[in-house]
Coordinates of C-alpha atoms in Angstrom, one line a residue:
M1174 CA 92.2 14.0 181.0
M1175 CA 91.9 16.9 178.5
I1176 CA 94.4 16.4 175.5
L1177 CA 96.7 19.1 174.5
R1178 CA 97.8 19.3 170.8
L1179 CA 100.4 21.8 169.7
A1180 CA 101.3 23.0 166.2
R1181 CA 104.3 24.9 165.8
V1182 CA 103.9 26.7 162.2
Q1183 CA 105.6 29.3 160.6
P1184 CA 103.3 32.3 159.8
G1185 CA 101.6 32.2 156.7
V1186 CA 101.9 28.3 156.3
S1187 CA 98.9 25.9 156.0
L1188 CA 98.3 22.3 156.7
L1189 CA 96.8 20.4 153.7
R1190 CA 93.4 18.8 154.4
G1191 CA 94.7 14.9 154.5
P1192 CA 93.5 11.3 156.6
T1193 CA 94.6 13.3 159.8
T1194 CA 94.0 16.8 159.3
R1195 CA 91.5 20.0 158.8
I1196 CA 92.9 22.7 157.1
F1197 CA 94.2 25.4 159.6
S1198 CA 96.6 28.3 159.2
P1199 CA 98.0 30.8 161.8
G1200 CA 95.6 33.9 160.8
R1201 CA 92.6 31.7 161.8
L1202 CA 91.0 31.2 165.4
P1203 CA 91.5 28.0 167.0
V1204 CA 89.5 25.4 165.4
R1205 CA 88.0 22.4 167.1
Q1206 CA 90.0 19.8 166.0
L1207 CA 93.7 20.2 163.8
V1208 CA 95.0 16.5 164.3
A1209 CA 92.7 13.4 164.1
R1210 CA 93.4 10.5 166.6
T1211 CA 95.4 8.4 164.6
Q1212 CA 99.1 7.0 163.7
T1213 CA 98.5 7.8 160.1
P1214 CA 101.5 9.6 158.7
L1215 CA 100.5 13.3 157.7
T1216 CA 101.4 15.6 154.7
L1217 CA 102.4 18.8 154.9
T1218 CA 103.5 21.8 152.9
S1219 CA 106.4 23.1 154.7
S1220 CA 108.3 22.0 157.5
C1221 CA 106.9 22.1 160.9
L1222 CA 106.4 20.5 164.3
I1223 CA 103.4 18.8 165.4
S1224 CA 103.4 17.3 169.1
R1225 CA 100.9 15.7 171.5
Q1226 CA 101.2 15.6 175.0
L1227 CA 99.5 12.4 176.1
S1228 CA 99.9 10.0 179.0
T1229 CA 103.1 9.0 177.0
T1230 CA 106.3 11.4 176.0
R1231 CA 106.2 10.2 172.6
L1232 CA 105.7 12.1 169.3
L1233 CA 106.0 12.0 165.5
A1234 CA 107.9 14.5 163.3
F1235 CA 107.0 15.2 159.8
S1236 CA 108.8 17.4 157.3
A1237 CA 108.5 18.0 153.6
R1238 CA 105.9 15.5 152.4
K1239 CA 108.2 12.6 154.4
P1240 CA 107.4 11.5 157.8
V1241 CA 110.6 10.9 160.2
A1242 CA 111.6 8.5 162.6
E1243 CA 109.8 8.7 166.3
K1244 CA 111.8 10.6 168.9
K1245 CA 111.7 11.3 172.4
F1246 CA 110.0 14.0 173.3
D1247 CA 112.8 15.5 175.4
D1248 CA 114.6 16.0 172.3
Y1249 CA 112.6 18.8 171.7
K1250 CA 112.0 21.9 173.4
K1251 CA 109.1 21.4 176.1
V1252 CA 107.0 24.7 176.2
S1253 CA 104.3 25.6 178.2
L1254 CA 100.5 26.2 178.0
N1255 CA 101.2 29.9 178.7
D1256 CA 104.1 30.0 176.2
V1257 CA 102.1 28.8 173.7
K1258 CA 99.3 31.2 174.2
N1259 CA 101.4 34.3 174.3
N1260 CA 103.9 33.5 171.4
P1261 CA 102.0 34.0 168.2
I1262 CA 104.0 31.2 166.0
Y1263 CA 101.9 28.4 168.1
K1264 CA 98.6 27.6 167.4
F1265 CA 96.9 25.2 169.9
V1266 CA 93.3 23.2 170.0
Y1267 CA 91.5 21.5 173.0
L1268 CA 90.3 18.5 171.6
S1269 CA 87.1 16.6 173.6
K1270 CA 88.0 13.0 175.2
P1271 CA 88.6 10.2 173.2
W1272 CA 85.9 9.0 170.9
Y1273 CA 84.3 6.5 173.3
Q1274 CA 84.3 8.6 175.8
S1275 CA 82.5 11.2 173.8
T1276 CA 78.9 12.7 174.7
G1277 CA 77.7 12.1 171.7
F1278 CA 78.8 8.3 171.1
R1279 CA 77.2 7.7 174.9
I1280 CA 74.0 8.9 173.9
L1281 CA 74.2 6.6 170.5
A1282 CA 75.1 3.5 172.7
V1283 CA 72.3 4.3 175.3
T1284 CA 69.5 4.6 172.6
M1285 CA 70.6 1.5 170.5
G1286 CA 70.4 -0.2 174.0
L1287 CA 67.3 0.9 174.9
A1288 CA 65.9 0.1 171.4
T1289 CA 67.4 -3.5 171.7
L1290 CA 65.3 -4.0 174.7
L1291 CA 62.0 -2.5 173.6
Y1292 CA 62.9 -4.9 170.4
L1293 CA 63.3 -8.0 172.7
F1294 CA 60.8 -7.0 175.1
S1295 CA 58.0 -4.8 174.2
D1296 CA 55.5 -6.2 171.5
G1297 CA 54.4 -2.9 170.3
A1298 CA 58.2 -1.5 170.1
H1299 CA 58.7 -4.5 168.0
K1300 CA 56.2 -3.9 165.8
V1301 CA 57.3 -0.5 165.4
L1302 CA 61.2 -1.5 165.0
R1303 CA 59.8 -4.3 162.4
H1304 CA 57.9 -1.4 160.4
T1305 CA 60.3 0.5 160.3
G1306 CA 63.3 -1.8 159.2
H1307 CA 60.9 -3.5 156.6
A1308 CA 60.0 0.0 155.5
I1309 CA 63.5 0.9 155.0
E1310 CA 64.3 -2.0 153.4
R1311 CA 61.4 -1.0 150.7
I1312 CA 62.7 2.0 149.9
W1313 CA 66.1 1.2 149.8
V1314 CA 64.8 -1.4 147.1
V1315 CA 62.9 0.9 144.9
M1316 CA 66.0 3.6 145.0
K1317 CA 68.8 1.5 144.0
A1318 CA 66.5 0.1 140.9
T1319 CA 65.7 3.5 140.1
S1320 CA 68.9 5.0 140.4
R1321 CA 70.4 2.0 138.1
C1322 CA 67.8 2.5 135.5
V1323 CA 68.4 6.2 135.5
W1324 CA 72.1 5.6 135.0
L1325 CA 71.7 3.0 132.4
Y1326 CA 69.7 5.4 130.1
R1327 CA 72.1 8.7 131.1
K1328 CA 74.9 6.4 129.9
T1329 CA 73.0 4.9 126.5
L1330 CA 71.6 8.2 125.5
K1331 CA 74.5 10.4 126.1
K1332 CA 77.3 7.6 124.2
E1333 CA 77.7 8.7 120.6
Y1334 CA 77.1 5.6 118.1
P1335 CA 78.7 5.1 114.7
S1336 CA 75.3 4.2 113.2
E1337 CA 71.5 4.4 113.9
E1338 CA 71.6 0.6 114.1
E1339 CA 74.5 0.4 116.9
Y1340 CA 71.8 2.9 118.5
K1341 CA 69.0 1.0 118.5
T1342 CA 70.7 -2.0 119.2
A1343 CA 72.0 -0.3 122.4
L1344 CA 69.2 1.4 123.5
S1345 CA 67.3 -2.2 123.0
K1346 CA 69.7 -3.8 125.4
C1347 CA 69.3 -1.1 128.1
H1348 CA 65.6 -1.2 127.8
K1349 CA 66.2 -4.7 128.4
K1350 CA 68.4 -4.4 131.1
A1351 CA 66.1 -1.8 133.0
A1352 CA 63.2 -3.5 132.9
E1353 CA 64.8 -6.6 134.6
I1354 CA 66.0 -4.6 137.2
T1355 CA 62.6 -3.2 137.6
L1356 CA 61.0 -6.7 137.7
Q1357 CA 63.3 -7.5 140.4
A1358 CA 62.6 -4.8 142.5
I1359 CA 58.5 -5.2 142.2
R1360 CA 58.8 -9.3 143.1
K1361 CA 61.0 -8.0 146.1
N1362 CA 58.6 -5.5 147.5
S1363 CA 55.5 -7.2 145.9
G1364 CA 51.8 -5.7 146.5
V1365 CA 51.2 -2.2 144.8
Y1366 CA 54.2 -2.5 142.7
I1367 CA 52.9 -5.4 141.1
K1368 CA 49.9 -3.5 140.4
L1369 CA 52.1 -1.2 138.4
G1370 CA 54.0 -3.8 136.5
Q1371 CA 50.7 -5.3 135.2
H1372 CA 49.9 -2.0 134.1
I1373 CA 53.1 -1.6 132.4
A1374 CA 52.6 -4.9 130.8
A1375 CA 49.6 -3.6 129.2
L1376 CA 50.6 -0.3 127.8
T1377 CA 52.2 -1.8 124.6
Y1378 CA 51.5 1.2 122.6
I1379 CA 53.6 3.3 125.0
F1380 CA 56.3 1.4 126.4
P1381 CA 59.1 -0.7 124.3
P1382 CA 58.4 -4.5 124.0
E1383 CA 61.4 -5.1 126.0
W1384 CA 59.3 -3.5 128.5
T1385 CA 55.6 -5.1 128.5
E1386 CA 57.1 -8.4 127.4
T1387 CA 59.3 -8.5 130.5
M1388 CA 56.4 -7.6 132.9
I1389 CA 54.0 -9.9 131.8
P1390 CA 54.8 -13.0 134.2
L1391 CA 53.4 -10.2 136.8
Q1392 CA 49.6 -11.2 135.4
D1393 CA 49.8 -14.7 136.9
Q1394 CA 52.8 -14.9 139.2
C1395 CA 52.1 -12.7 142.1
P1396 CA 53.5 -14.0 145.8
E1397 CA 50.7 -15.5 148.1
S1398 CA 50.2 -14.7 151.6
S1399 CA 50.6 -16.9 154.6
M1400 CA 47.6 -18.8 156.2
E1401 CA 48.5 -17.9 159.5
S1402 CA 48.2 -14.2 158.5
I1403 CA 45.2 -14.9 156.9
R1404 CA 43.6 -16.4 159.8
A1405 CA 45.1 -13.3 162.2
M1406 CA 43.1 -11.0 159.5
I1407 CA 39.8 -12.6 159.5
R1408 CA 40.2 -12.8 163.3
K1409 CA 40.6 -9.2 163.8
D1410 CA 38.5 -8.3 160.8
T1411 CA 35.1 -10.3 162.1
G1412 CA 36.0 -11.1 165.3
K1413 CA 35.4 -14.7 164.4
N1414 CA 37.9 -17.0 163.8
L1415 CA 38.4 -19.0 160.4
D1416 CA 36.8 -22.3 161.4
D1417 CA 33.5 -20.5 162.7
L1418 CA 32.6 -19.1 159.5
F1419 CA 33.4 -21.8 157.2
L1420 CA 33.0 -25.8 157.0
E1421 CA 35.7 -26.2 154.7
F1422 CA 38.7 -23.9 153.6
N1423 CA 41.3 -24.7 151.2
E1424 CA 44.6 -23.0 151.9
V1425 CA 46.3 -23.5 148.7
P1426 CA 44.4 -20.4 146.8
M1427 CA 42.5 -20.9 143.3
G1428 CA 44.6 -17.3 142.0
V1429 CA 46.8 -14.9 143.6
A1430 CA 47.1 -11.3 142.5
S1431 CA 48.8 -7.9 143.2
L1432 CA 46.5 -6.8 145.9
A1433 CA 44.5 -10.0 146.7
Q1434 CA 43.9 -14.0 146.7
V1435 CA 41.3 -16.0 146.2
H1436 CA 40.3 -19.2 148.1
K1437 CA 37.7 -21.9 147.5
A1438 CA 35.4 -22.7 150.8
V1439 CA 32.3 -23.9 151.9
T1440 CA 30.0 -22.1 154.3
I1441 CA 28.7 -23.4 157.7
D1442 CA 25.4 -23.5 155.9
G1443 CA 26.7 -25.6 152.8
R1444 CA 26.9 -23.1 150.0
E1445 CA 30.4 -23.3 147.8
V1446 CA 32.0 -19.9 148.0
A1447 CA 35.4 -18.1 146.6
V1448 CA 36.5 -15.9 149.7
K1449 CA 39.0 -13.4 148.4
V1450 CA 41.2 -12.0 151.3
Q1451 CA 43.5 -8.7 150.9
H1452 CA 47.2 -9.4 151.2
P1453 CA 48.0 -8.5 155.1
S1454 CA 50.6 -6.8 154.7
L1455 CA 49.3 -4.2 152.3
A1456 CA 47.9 -2.4 154.8
E1457 CA 51.1 -1.6 156.3
F1458 CA 52.8 -0.3 153.2
V1459 CA 50.3 1.2 150.8
P1460 CA 50.7 4.8 151.6
L1461 CA 54.6 4.2 151.5
D1462 CA 54.5 2.4 148.3
V1463 CA 52.0 5.1 146.8
Y1464 CA 54.5 7.5 147.9
M1465 CA 57.6 5.9 146.8
T1466 CA 55.9 5.2 143.2
R1467 CA 55.3 8.9 143.0
T1468 CA 58.7 9.7 144.2
I1469 CA 60.0 7.1 141.2
F1470 CA 58.0 8.9 138.5
T1471 CA 59.0 12.5 139.8
I1472 CA 62.8 11.7 139.7
V1473 CA 62.2 10.0 136.0
D1474 CA 60.6 13.1 135.0
H1475 CA 63.2 15.1 135.9
F1476 CA 66.0 13.6 135.0
F1477 CA 64.1 13.0 130.9
P1478 CA 61.4 15.5 131.0
D1479 CA 60.6 14.4 127.4
Y1480 CA 59.2 11.3 129.0
P1481 CA 56.6 12.4 131.5
L1482 CA 55.0 9.6 133.1
S1483 CA 53.8 11.3 136.4
W1484 CA 50.1 10.7 135.1
L1485 CA 50.6 6.7 135.6
S1486 CA 51.5 7.6 139.6
D1487 CA 48.5 9.8 139.5
E1488 CA 46.3 7.2 138.2
M1489 CA 47.3 4.9 140.6
Q1490 CA 47.0 7.0 143.7
R1491 CA 43.4 8.0 142.8
S1492 CA 42.3 4.3 142.7
I1493 CA 44.7 2.1 144.8
F1494 CA 42.9 3.1 147.7
T1495 CA 39.4 2.2 146.4
E1496 CA 40.1 -1.2 144.9
L1497 CA 41.7 -1.9 148.9
D1498 CA 38.2 -1.6 150.2
F1499 CA 36.3 -4.8 149.6
T1500 CA 32.8 -3.0 150.5
E1501 CA 33.2 -0.8 147.2
E1502 CA 33.9 -3.9 145.4
A1503 CA 30.8 -5.4 146.7
N1504 CA 28.6 -2.5 145.8
N1505 CA 29.9 -2.8 142.2
A1506 CA 29.4 -6.3 141.7
V1507 CA 25.6 -6.1 142.7
K1508 CA 25.1 -2.8 140.5
T1509 CA 26.6 -4.3 137.3
R1510 CA 24.9 -7.8 138.2
E1511 CA 21.6 -5.7 138.0
Y1512 CA 22.5 -3.8 135.4
F1513 CA 23.4 -6.2 133.2
K1514 CA 20.6 -9.0 134.4
D1515 CA 18.5 -8.5 131.1
T1516 CA 21.4 -8.3 128.6
Y1517 CA 22.4 -12.0 128.6
K1518 CA 21.2 -12.5 125.2
T1519 CA 24.1 -10.4 123.4
T1520 CA 26.6 -10.8 126.3
A1521 CA 26.5 -14.2 128.2
L1522 CA 27.7 -12.3 131.4
R1523 CA 27.8 -13.8 134.4
I1524 CA 28.9 -11.8 137.6
P1525 CA 29.0 -14.2 140.7
E1526 CA 26.6 -13.0 143.6
V1527 CA 28.2 -11.3 146.7
Y1528 CA 26.8 -13.3 149.9
W1529 CA 28.9 -10.5 152.6
S1530 CA 31.7 -8.2 152.4
K1531 CA 34.3 -6.5 154.8
R1532 CA 36.9 -3.9 154.0
R1533 CA 39.3 -6.8 153.5
I1534 CA 37.4 -9.8 152.7
L1535 CA 34.9 -10.4 150.4
V1536 CA 33.1 -13.7 150.3
M1537 CA 31.0 -14.7 147.0
E1538 CA 29.3 -17.3 144.7
F1539 CA 32.0 -19.7 143.5
V1540 CA 31.8 -19.8 139.8
G1541 CA 34.6 -21.3 137.9
G1542 CA 36.1 -21.3 134.4
S1543 CA 38.8 -21.1 132.0
R1544 CA 40.8 -18.3 130.5
L1545 CA 39.7 -16.6 127.8
D1546 CA 42.6 -17.5 125.5
N1547 CA 42.9 -21.1 126.1
R1548 CA 42.0 -22.2 122.6
P1549 CA 42.1 -25.7 123.7
Y1550 CA 39.6 -25.4 126.2
L1551 CA 37.0 -23.7 123.3
E1552 CA 37.7 -26.0 120.7
D1553 CA 37.1 -29.3 123.5
N1554 CA 33.5 -27.6 124.4
N1555 CA 32.7 -26.6 120.8
I1556 CA 32.7 -22.8 122.1
S1557 CA 32.8 -20.3 119.1
P1558 CA 35.4 -17.8 119.2
D1559 CA 33.5 -15.8 117.0
E1560 CA 30.6 -15.6 119.5
V1561 CA 33.2 -15.0 122.6
S1562 CA 34.6 -12.2 120.7
A1563 CA 30.9 -10.2 119.8
C1564 CA 30.1 -11.0 123.5
L1565 CA 33.2 -9.4 124.8
S1566 CA 32.5 -6.1 122.2
H1567 CA 28.7 -5.6 124.0
I1568 CA 29.9 -6.2 127.1
F1569 CA 32.2 -3.6 127.2
D1570 CA 30.3 -1.5 124.5
T1571 CA 27.6 -1.4 126.9
M1572 CA 30.0 -0.4 129.8
I1573 CA 31.6 2.7 128.0
F1574 CA 28.6 3.8 126.4
R1575 CA 25.4 3.4 128.1
P1576 CA 24.5 5.5 130.6
G1577 CA 24.4 4.2 134.7
A1578 CA 26.4 1.0 133.4
G1579 CA 30.0 2.1 135.0
L1580 CA 33.0 1.3 133.3
H1581 CA 35.1 -1.9 134.4
C1582 CA 38.8 -0.4 134.6
D1583 CA 40.7 -3.7 135.0
P1584 CA 39.5 -6.4 132.3
H1585 CA 42.9 -8.1 131.6
G1586 CA 43.1 -11.9 131.1
G1587 CA 43.3 -12.8 134.9
N1588 CA 39.7 -11.2 135.7
L1589 CA 38.3 -12.9 132.8
A1590 CA 36.8 -16.3 132.3
I1591 CA 34.8 -18.7 130.5
R1592 CA 32.7 -21.4 131.1
T1593 CA 30.0 -24.1 129.6
R1594 CA 26.8 -24.4 130.0
D1595 CA 24.8 -27.5 129.9
N1596 CA 21.5 -26.2 128.7
S1597 CA 21.9 -23.6 125.7
R1598 CA 20.5 -20.3 127.5
G1599 CA 20.1 -17.3 125.4
G1600 CA 21.5 -18.5 122.1
H1601 CA 25.0 -19.7 123.6
N1602 CA 26.7 -22.7 124.9
F1603 CA 29.0 -20.7 127.4
E1604 CA 29.0 -17.7 129.9
I1605 CA 31.8 -15.3 130.3
V1606 CA 32.7 -14.7 133.8
L1607 CA 33.7 -10.9 135.0
Y1608 CA 36.1 -11.1 138.2
D1609 CA 37.5 -8.1 140.3
H1610 CA 35.0 -5.1 140.6
G1611 CA 36.9 -3.0 142.8
L1612 CA 37.6 -0.1 140.2
Y1613 CA 34.4 1.2 138.3
R1614 CA 34.6 4.8 136.4
F1615 CA 31.5 6.5 135.2
V1616 CA 32.3 7.9 131.7
P1617 CA 30.4 11.3 132.0
T1618 CA 27.5 11.8 129.1
N1619 CA 29.5 14.8 127.2
I1620 CA 32.5 12.6 127.0
Q1621 CA 29.9 9.4 126.3
R1622 CA 28.7 11.4 123.2
D1623 CA 31.7 13.1 121.8
Y1624 CA 33.5 9.7 121.9
A1625 CA 30.5 8.1 120.2
H1626 CA 30.5 10.9 117.4
F1627 CA 34.4 10.4 117.3
W1628 CA 34.3 6.6 116.7
L1629 CA 31.5 6.9 114.0
A1630 CA 33.8 9.2 112.1
L1631 CA 36.6 7.0 112.5
I1632 CA 34.4 4.2 110.9
D1633 CA 33.3 6.4 108.4
S1634 CA 36.8 7.2 107.5
N1635 CA 35.8 11.0 108.1
E1636 CA 38.8 12.9 109.2
A1637 CA 37.3 16.4 109.3
E1638 CA 34.9 15.0 111.6
M1639 CA 37.5 12.8 114.0
R1640 CA 39.5 16.1 114.7
K1641 CA 36.4 17.8 115.8
Y1642 CA 35.4 15.4 118.0
A1643 CA 39.2 14.7 119.4
K1644 CA 39.4 18.1 120.2
R1645 CA 36.2 18.2 122.3
F1646 CA 36.6 15.1 124.5
A1647 CA 40.6 14.4 124.7
N1648 CA 41.4 18.3 123.9
I1649 CA 43.8 17.0 120.9
D1650 CA 45.4 19.7 118.8
E1651 CA 45.5 19.4 114.9
D1652 CA 48.9 18.7 115.2
K1653 CA 48.5 15.7 117.5
F1654 CA 45.7 14.5 116.1
P1655 CA 47.8 11.8 114.0
L1656 CA 49.6 10.3 116.9
F1657 CA 46.0 10.1 118.9
A1658 CA 44.3 7.9 116.2
A1659 CA 47.2 6.0 116.4
A1660 CA 47.3 5.9 120.2
I1661 CA 43.0 5.4 121.0
T1662 CA 43.1 2.5 118.1
G1663 CA 46.1 0.5 118.1
R1664 CA 46.7 1.2 114.6
D1665 CA 49.3 3.1 112.8
F1666 CA 48.0 6.6 111.2
K1667 CA 46.8 5.4 107.8
H1668 CA 44.9 2.4 108.9
A1669 CA 43.4 4.4 111.5
T1670 CA 41.9 7.0 109.4
S1671 CA 41.4 5.2 106.4
D1672 CA 41.4 1.4 107.0
L1673 CA 40.6 0.6 110.2
K1674 CA 38.3 -2.3 109.7
S1675 CA 41.4 -4.4 108.3
K1676 CA 42.9 -6.8 110.7
R1677 CA 45.8 -5.8 112.5
S1678 CA 48.9 -7.5 110.7
R1679 CA 52.4 -8.5 112.6
A1680 CA 53.9 -6.2 109.8
E1681 CA 52.2 -3.5 111.1
I1682 CA 52.4 -3.6 114.7
E1683 CA 56.1 -4.4 114.3
N1684 CA 56.2 -1.0 111.6
M1685 CA 54.4 1.3 114.7
V1686 CA 57.2 0.0 117.2
S1687 CA 60.1 1.1 114.7
T1688 CA 58.3 4.2 113.8
I1689 CA 57.8 5.1 117.8
A1690 CA 61.8 4.2 118.2
S1691 CA 63.3 5.6 115.6
D1692 CA 61.1 9.0 114.8
G1693 CA 61.3 10.2 118.7
L1694 CA 57.5 9.7 119.0
L1695 CA 57.6 8.1 122.6
S1696 CA 58.0 11.1 124.1
D1697 CA 55.0 12.7 121.8
I1698 CA 52.6 10.0 123.4
M1699 CA 54.0 10.2 126.7
T1700 CA 53.2 14.1 126.6
L1701 CA 49.6 13.4 125.0
L1702 CA 48.4 10.7 127.4
H1703 CA 49.8 13.2 130.6
S1704 CA 47.3 15.7 129.2
V1705 CA 43.8 13.6 128.2
P1706 CA 41.3 13.2 130.8
R1707 CA 41.6 10.6 133.0
V1708 CA 38.8 8.6 132.3
V1709 CA 39.8 9.0 128.7
L1710 CA 43.0 7.0 130.0
L1711 CA 40.7 4.6 131.6
I1712 CA 39.1 4.2 127.8
F1713 CA 42.3 3.9 126.0
K1714 CA 43.0 0.9 128.6
T1715 CA 39.9 -0.6 128.2
N1716 CA 40.2 -0.6 124.4
D1717 CA 43.7 -1.6 124.3
L1718 CA 43.4 -4.8 127.0
T1719 CA 39.5 -6.4 125.0
R1720 CA 41.7 -5.5 121.6
H1721 CA 44.5 -7.8 122.8
L1722 CA 41.8 -10.1 124.2
D1723 CA 40.1 -10.3 120.8
E1724 CA 43.2 -10.7 118.6
T1725 CA 44.2 -13.7 121.0
L1726 CA 40.9 -15.4 120.0
N1727 CA 41.9 -15.1 116.5
S1728 CA 38.1 -14.4 115.5
S1729 CA 37.6 -15.7 111.9
L1730 CA 35.4 -12.6 111.5
G1731 CA 38.0 -10.1 111.7
I1732 CA 37.8 -6.6 113.2
E1733 CA 35.0 -5.1 111.1
R1734 CA 32.0 -7.3 112.9
T1735 CA 33.6 -5.4 116.6
F1736 CA 33.8 -2.2 114.9
L1737 CA 30.2 -2.5 114.0
I1738 CA 28.9 -3.5 117.0
M1739 CA 30.5 -0.7 118.6
A1740 CA 28.9 1.3 115.8
T1741 CA 25.3 0.3 117.2
Y1742 CA 26.4 1.7 120.7
C1743 CA 27.8 5.1 119.0
A1744 CA 24.9 5.5 116.6
K1745 CA 22.2 5.1 119.9
T1746 CA 24.1 7.4 121.6
V1747 CA 24.4 9.9 119.4
L1748 CA 20.5 9.2 118.6
E1749 CA 19.9 9.4 122.3
E1750 CA 21.6 12.8 122.1
R1751 CA 19.8 14.0 119.3
R1752 CA 16.4 13.8 120.1
E1753 CA 17.1 15.0 123.8
N1754 CA 18.3 18.7 121.9
L1755 CA 15.3 18.4 119.7
I1756 CA 12.9 18.1 122.6
K1757 CA 15.0 21.3 124.0
K1758 CA 14.6 23.1 120.7
Y1759 CA 10.7 22.6 119.6
S1760 CA 7.5 21.6 121.1
R1761 CA 5.8 18.4 120.6
L1762 CA 3.7 20.1 117.8
D1763 CA 6.8 21.8 116.0
I1764 CA 7.3 19.6 112.4
R1765 CA 11.0 20.2 112.7
R1766 CA 11.1 18.2 115.8
W1767 CA 9.7 15.3 113.8
I1768 CA 11.5 15.3 111.0
G1769 CA 14.9 15.9 112.9
E1770 CA 13.7 12.4 115.1
G1771 CA 13.1 10.9 111.8
F1772 CA 16.6 11.5 110.3
A1773 CA 18.0 10.6 113.6
W1774 CA 16.4 7.3 113.8
A1775 CA 17.2 6.4 110.2
S1776 CA 20.9 6.7 110.9
Y1777 CA 20.5 4.5 113.7
L1778 CA 18.9 2.3 111.8
R1779 CA 21.2 2.1 109.1
R1780 CA 24.0 1.4 111.2
L1781 CA 22.1 -1.6 112.7
L1782 CA 21.3 -3.0 109.5
Q1783 CA 24.7 -3.3 108.5
L1784 CA 25.4 -5.3 111.5
K1785 CA 22.3 -7.7 110.7
A1786 CA 23.3 -7.9 107.1
Y1787 CA 26.7 -8.8 108.1
D1788 CA 25.7 -11.4 110.6
F1789 CA 23.1 -12.9 107.7
G1790 CA 26.1 -12.7 105.1
L1791 CA 28.1 -14.8 107.6
M1792 CA 25.4 -16.7 108.4
V1793 CA 24.8 -18.1 104.7
S1794 CA 28.3 -18.4 104.2
N1795 CA 28.8 -20.7 107.0
L1796 CA 26.1 -23.2 105.3
F1797 CA 28.2 -23.7 102.3

C-alpha cells in the first residue's frame, strides 16, 4: 500500500530538522520524505497539522513545540488527494514502502545471505571473506591506535602549562602513553609492525626514551606461528611433507623474530641444521601492512609537519620485500662467508653454511651460541670483552669501508651470538656468529671515501674537514652540521668535535636527551634524517647498534681503541683513493706520482702504528 503523508502548513513556515523530520517549506518542491516512520514527538516552529493515512485512521497533532493527545481521524476534516494537489497551503510527499519492504533492504539481505552460504560451503569464498575480515580488523587496529596517539599529542601540545617543568612532565607522560598504545597495536598485528617497533627501539638518538624503552621487549618477544601452518607452508613450497625432509624436527622454535622463526632439525643424511621458516601469515598481509605503515606516517606528517617520519616507512618499503625472499638471504650469506674467510684472525666471524633455500624456507648449518651481552657467559668461559669489542669493530668497519663486502643492515643483539672454541684458532678462544643475512646494502665508493675522510677529521678534531666531507657524502649544510655530528657519533657536539675518544658518560647521555627535548631539536633531527641518502641512514643505524653493543660489553679499553681500529680502515680507503688519483693524473715514470704515493703510504702507516702502539701499551700494562 502506498503511504500518503500530508502537511498543512502556513505559507512561509518551515519545519525544523528533528529526530523525525527533514527541513521542509511550502516554497520548495515535494521532497522524498517529510516525516520519518516513528512515533517520536515532532518539534515544530509553529502550529500545523501532520496527518498520516495508514491502515488505521489515527493521527498525532502537534503545536507550538508540544505534542497533544492522540485523536480520531474523524475529528479533522478529511481531504482528498485532488484537494491537496490543487490547494497551495498543502504539500505532500509520497513515501516508499516500509524499510523492510524496500528494494535496498532486500538487496542487502540477499547479499548477506549469499555471503553466508558461500562462507559456509565454498572454500575459496571462505578464504576471501576470512582475509577481508582480518584485513579490516588489522586496519581498524592501526587507525584506532594512530588516532588515539594523534589526539594525545595534540591535546598535550596545545595545552598551556604554568611552568616548563610541568610541560616536560606532561609531555613525558604523553610519550609513555602513546608508546604503550602503539606497542599494544604492534603486538596485536605482529609481522611487519614488530619490525617497525624494533627499529624504533634502536633509534635512541631520535625517539624519546619513553618510546625506545617501551619497544625493547619486541626484540625478543615475537609471536610464533603454529606447527600446523608451518607444515602446510613447507608442503606447499617444496611439494614434500616435513617428515620427508627431516629425521627430527623440534617443534619448539629456538628463536622467533618479526618475520620468521628458527627450528632445530636433523636432515635425512644426519646433519644437524637450523631451519628458518617465514611466518605463513606474512604473505597474506605484508602488502597491506606496508601500505598502512606508509599511511600512518603520512597522517603523522600531516598533523605534525615539524616531525617528518616518512623516511622510516620509505626505508621499510624498500627493504621488506627483499628480506622476505630467503633465496636472497642465502646468496648474501654465501657471499659474506666467502668474503670473510681470510679475515678470521681479526674478526673471529663465523657465518653458518647454507644447505638449501626456498623463498620462505632456509636450511643452514646449526651454529649455536650465547648473546653477546651475556656477561656471565663471557666470564665463565674466560672470554675477553676487549677482544670481542675489537672483533666487532673489524667486522663492521670491513662491511662499511671495504669494497665488495656489503653492509649487514640489521646487526641487533638477536642476530649476533658468541660461542667458545675448544682449540684456539687465530688467537681467539671464541667465535662471533652472525645470523639473518636478509638485507645487505653496498655502500657506493664515493660515499665510502668521503665517509672515511669525515671520520679521520672527527678523530683528528679537524672541524673544517668535518664540515667539508659532511656536505659531500650526506649533503649537510653548515647550520645543520653540529646536529649531524652529534647524531652520527652519538655524542654531544662538544665531545663529537673535540673529545671523541673519551668514554660516553651517563651524564652526557642524559644531557643530550634533555637538550633535544628542551631546545626542540627533535624536529631538526628528523628533518635532517629525512634529507640524507638512504644508505647513509643504514650506516647510522649500524653505527648506533654496534656502539650500543660495545657499551654493553663494557670494555676496559674504552672507546679510543674502537676509533683507532676504524681509523686504520678509513686510512686504507683514503690511501686507495689517493693512489687511484695519482695513477690517473701521472704516468708511471713521473716522479710526482711516486712522491704522492709515498705521502699516502706514510699517512696510512701512521694510523696503523698508532693502533699497534696502543695495543702494545695495553699488553705491557696487563703484565704489571
